[in-house]
Amino acid sequence: MDFDLTDEQELIRATAREFTDNEVVERSRENARNHRFDLELVAKIAAQGYLGAIIPAQYGGAGLDYVSYGLIVEEIGRGDSAIRTVISVQTSLVCSAILKWGTEEQKLHYLPKLCSGEWLGCFGLTEPESGSDAASLRTRATRTDSGWVLNGSKMWISMGNHARLALIFAQTDPTQGHRGLACFLVDTDQPGFQPQEIEHKMGLHASDTASIALEDVEVSDSEMLGEIGEGFKVAMSALDSGRYSVAAGCVGICQGCVDESVRYAQEREQFGRPIASFQLVQAMIADMAVKTDASRMLVWRAGFLKDRGRPNTLETSIAKLHATEAALECANAAIQVHGGAGYVDDHPVERYFRDARVTTLYEGTSQIQKLIIGRAKTGINAFVPG
Ligand code: COS
């Protein structure tokens, strides 16, 4: 077993770290305070090649392996989860789905625009009445003479207001359950595509989150991704990549909590000495360090499997479950180390806490990850239809 990164991976990590320190950290507090979806920063991220890291060069991507992608996402996640969400959605949910399921024509048409950042994409799976039970979604795709028409609504869609391309999952035949679902590549310029900003979120203030109404949105047959009935598999395979990306971003939050807590504990003095010298403070930092390392190892294992084309849904769920819960625990502990100072945004730890909170919800809740893991271990499916 080799825990060393290659020279190229070390360089990619160092570059992403420098970029994060110089460009992302700089802006994160103000963007969060102003609820600003920073398109200028998105353009810089695209210029770095971070929107299509795992997409082959022939389609405009950087052609990197999954471990390298995870290293990039970890660094950006340390800087700002809101902008990390852009990378995760664009690269993992949108680009990886097109790469896996698209025709050659679709790949050549969409991927270069997405990798370059010319277009943003969003992933329209979740609905007001369908979250964990993704197969129960109600958006309908109805056959027409020239293709399909979509009607329904989507909820909690990252980048839904700015995306030029939306992957919309819709039911073609309700009697077929998950085998009736299809995925459509929807041009968001159409009048029937109506996104609306979701306001008053607890965290990710600098990210764009939308609800989307779909009213008679027309799509052609050539805009279907995969075949009729393959929509659920498109979604699940995209989530295999998306959950990995969220997990890697959470390793970044964990690492940020360690770094910030160590720095603060060394500087802050109480009872005549730095609080870093107190055993109870060291215990909190040690717990954070262990959680960070364990999460990172799980992410690297999942990346290792992906790079070898081996099954990894279980390992990805394990990494996502552990890293997201660890991020929340580390952020909570980091605020404790900072005391009152951690309760305002002078330090990033309060933002880490608010931004980490959603990660145990989106791309499959912690409970869903546990049931995926439990099913794999026991062989018994706990997702029994009611
Ligand atoms: N990749 C490709 N195909 C997959 C897959 C994967 N990772 N996981 C499952 N499938 C396929 C299965 O092979 C099966 O195929 P068949 O129809 O040929 O048998 C089909 O999909 C159904 O699989 P499964 O039985 O696992 O489906 P379930 O209904 O049991 O899935 C869960 C239930 C809860 C796992 C699923 O609905 C889920 O992940 N929900 C959470 C959704 C989510 O993460 N939402 C967040 C949205 S993005 S913010």
Coordinates of C-alpha atoms in Angstrom, one line a residue, residues 99 132 157 159 209 282 308 336:
L99 CA -19.3 11.8 -20.0
S132 CA -34.5 10.8 -0.3
I157 CA -31.1 23.2 -7.1
M159 CA -26.9 27.1 -9.6
T209 CA -29.8 27.8 -4.8
Q282 CA -5.4 20.0 23.0
R308 CA -9.2 1.9 -11.3
Q336 CA -15.5 26.0 21.1

